[in-house]
Amino acid sequence: MVSAEILERLSATLASRRDADPSTSYVARLFHKGQEAILKKVGEEAVETIMAAKDGDKLHLVREVADLWFHTMVLLANEGLSAEDVLAELARREGISGIEEKAARPAQD
Ligand SMILES: N=c1c2ncn([C@@H]3O[C@H](COP(=O)(O)OP(=O)(O)OP(=O)(O)O)[C@@H](O)[C@H]3O)c2ncn1[C@@H]1O[C@H](COP(=O)(O)O)[C@@H](O)[C@H]1O
């Protein structure tokens, strides 16, 4: 089964590309071009994800979401962040939603 470890491995690979020669890798090239180019790719992949969802082809949708996740991970790495930061935020929200759910449902005794 594929797990969140893939995100950790990819994060480490992306971090290793930050100082790599742009001629050797797509990711290194994107870092070299800078934030504007990375944001442009994130925007393009978001639009392609929406179009894939509308065309009803599930494999196409999965591939476009993979492109979107990948490019948002490049964006995070460019800011010195990683997938782990996002996973931690989602974990924090799980905790928060538990607390809110309890608060919304007073004890019945
Ligand atoms: N997961 C990915 C990944 N997903 C998508 N892409 C690339 O993202 C690019 C953008 O796709 P598009 O559909 O927009 O195609 P395009 O028109 O060729 O893109 P542009 O030239 O317009 O930017 C393509 O070149 C894809 O190959 C990826 N490139 C790399 N990775 C991972 O990143 C690792 C490091 O990559 P490199 O350092 O580039 O080898 C790899 O081992 C992979 O694990």
mmCIF file of C-alpha atoms in Angstrom, residues 89-105:
data_model
loop_
_atom_site.group_PDB
_atom_site.id
_atom_site.type_symbol
_atom_site.label_atom_id
_atom_site.label_comp_id
_atom_site.label_asym_id
_atom_site.label_seq_id
_atom_site.Cartn_x
_atom_site.Cartn_y
_atom_site.Cartn_z
ATOM 1 C CA GLU A 89 -1.526 21.155 9.834
ATOM 2 C CA LEU A 90 -4.078 18.530 8.713
ATOM 3 C CA ALA A 91 -3.326 16.472 11.837
ATOM 4 C CA ARG A 92 -3.811 19.593 13.961
ATOM 5 C CA ARG A 93 -7.205 20.173 12.290
ATOM 6 C CA GLU A 94 -8.283 16.597 13.046
ATOM 7 C CA GLY A 95 -7.649 17.457 16.688
ATOM 8 C CA ILE A 96 -9.537 20.723 16.380
ATOM 9 C CA SER A 97 -12.549 19.150 14.678
ATOM 10 C CA GLY A 98 -12.708 16.556 17.476
ATOM 11 C CA ILE A 99 -12.766 19.335 20.049
ATOM 12 C CA GLU A 100 -15.404 21.298 18.117
ATOM 13 C CA GLU A 101 -17.555 18.202 17.700
ATOM 14 C CA LYS A 102 -17.508 17.570 21.451
ATOM 15 C CA ALA A 103 -18.323 21.219 22.128
ATOM 16 C CA ALA A 104 -21.222 21.104 19.662
ATOM 17 C CA ARG A 105 -22.657 17.972 21.279
#
